[in-house]
Amino acid sequence: RKRAAILISGRGSNMLALIEAAEDAHYPVEIAGVISDKADAGGLETARGHGIPAVAVPRGDYASKADHEHALQAELARLDPDIVCLAGFMRLLSAEFLEPWKGRIINIHPSLLPKYKGLDTHERAIEARDTVHGCSVHHVTAGMDDGPVIMQAEVPVLPDDTPETLAARVLAEEHRMYPLALAELARSAN
Ligand code: GAR
């Protein structure tokens, strides 16, 4: 099986979807470990509860973005993954950081990219009166929520939706789609 490392910043529900998919021995990826840039990320305990090593590498522990990225890179080197999955990791990674992971680092974002990069995607879809919204898994490049799309899933926007009800509908699709997209990438990579 291919090895994946997961980078998180928060609750880690997408991380958990990947961990649970990988608990099936037939899934083509095993989860090598989880790294958070927030010491208090709920996902750290969730990962450990599933027997997955999980560490925090907080930005505040380092003098510069470059030092922080070196520390993240060192943790990744220890996990030695084939693929890196960003799952609610809310930090832009530099081109230098991404270089060794080209084609092997992916992200999930709660919009139909290229629409609504950044934050508050559900609110923006409602405001724009979109009737269709969704989520995307894409290759990570130095641009925010940029890079070639691997897979997308659509959900309807209903007349009574609030950002919260819409987010919940999209999140269910995220949890379904991210394991599919990771498996597809793992099977296509050599
Ligand atoms: C998810 O909805 C994910 O798509 C989004 O943050 C949430 C994290 O939730 N990511 C982004 O907005 C990236 N730009 P989770 O920690 O429960 O997976």
GROMACS .gro file of C-alpha atoms and ligand atoms in nm, residues 8-16 43 86-90 107-111 116-122 135-136 138 144-145 167 170-171 174-175 178, ligand 1:
model
   56
    8ILE     CA    1  -0.472   1.939   0.952
    9SER     CA    2  -0.550   2.256   1.146
   10GLY     CA    3  -0.875   2.169   1.324
   11ARG     CA    4  -1.146   1.914   1.388
   12GLY     CA    5  -1.020   1.673   1.123
   13SER     CA    6  -1.344   1.524   0.998
   14ASN     CA    7  -1.197   1.477   0.648
   15MET     CA    8  -0.887   1.329   0.810
   16LEU     CA    9  -1.112   1.083   0.990
   43GLY     CA   10  -0.815   1.600   1.497
   86LEU     CA   11  -0.423   1.853   0.325
   87ALA     CA   12  -0.747   1.819   0.520
   88GLY     CA   13  -0.860   2.153   0.658
   89PHE     CA   14  -0.495   2.266   0.675
   90MET     CA   15  -0.547   2.643   0.672
  107ASN     CA   16  -0.620   1.933  -0.087
  108ILE     CA   17  -0.995   1.930  -0.036
  109HIS     CA   18  -1.188   2.255  -0.066
  110PRO     CA   19  -1.560   2.319  -0.005
  111SER     CA   20  -1.654   2.473  -0.340
  116TYR     CA   21  -1.497   3.051  -0.424
  117LYS     CA   22  -1.136   2.999  -0.328
  118GLY     CA   23  -1.061   3.095   0.032
  119LEU     CA   24  -1.306   3.124   0.322
  120ASP     CA   25  -1.688   3.144   0.364
  121THR     CA   26  -1.754   2.944   0.049
  122HIS     CA   27  -2.108   2.838   0.151
  135CYS     CA   28  -1.648   2.038  -0.315
  136SER     CA   29  -1.325   1.971  -0.499
  138HIS     CA   30  -0.718   1.926  -0.629
  144MET     CA   31  -0.451   2.939  -0.253
  145ASP     CA   32  -0.699   2.659  -0.340
  167ALA     CA   33  -2.197   2.327   0.476
  170VAL     CA   34  -2.122   1.963   0.128
  171LEU     CA   35  -1.925   1.808   0.417
  174GLU     CA   36  -1.632   1.575   0.115
  175HIS     CA   37  -1.618   1.269   0.341
  178TYR     CA   38  -1.180   1.249  -0.044
  191GAR     C1   39  -1.347   2.129   0.527
  191GAR     O1   40  -1.475   2.170   0.488
  191GAR     C2   41  -1.246   2.156   0.417
  191GAR     O2   42  -1.297   2.135   0.288
  191GAR     C3   43  -1.214   2.301   0.441
  191GAR     O3   44  -1.208   2.314   0.581
  191GAR     C4   45  -1.294   2.217   0.641
  191GAR     C5   46  -1.214   2.138   0.739
  191GAR     O4   47  -1.296   2.051   0.814
  191GAR     N1   48  -1.092   2.337   0.376
  191GAR     C6   49  -1.068   2.457   0.322
  191GAR     O5   50  -1.147   2.550   0.329
  191GAR     C7   51  -0.935   2.472   0.250
  191GAR     N2   52  -0.927   2.596   0.184
  191GAR     P1   53  -1.236   1.921   0.880
  191GAR     O6   54  -1.119   1.965   0.968
  191GAR     O7   55  -1.348   1.866   0.964
  191GAR     O8   56  -1.192   1.827   0.771
   0.00000   0.00000   0.00000
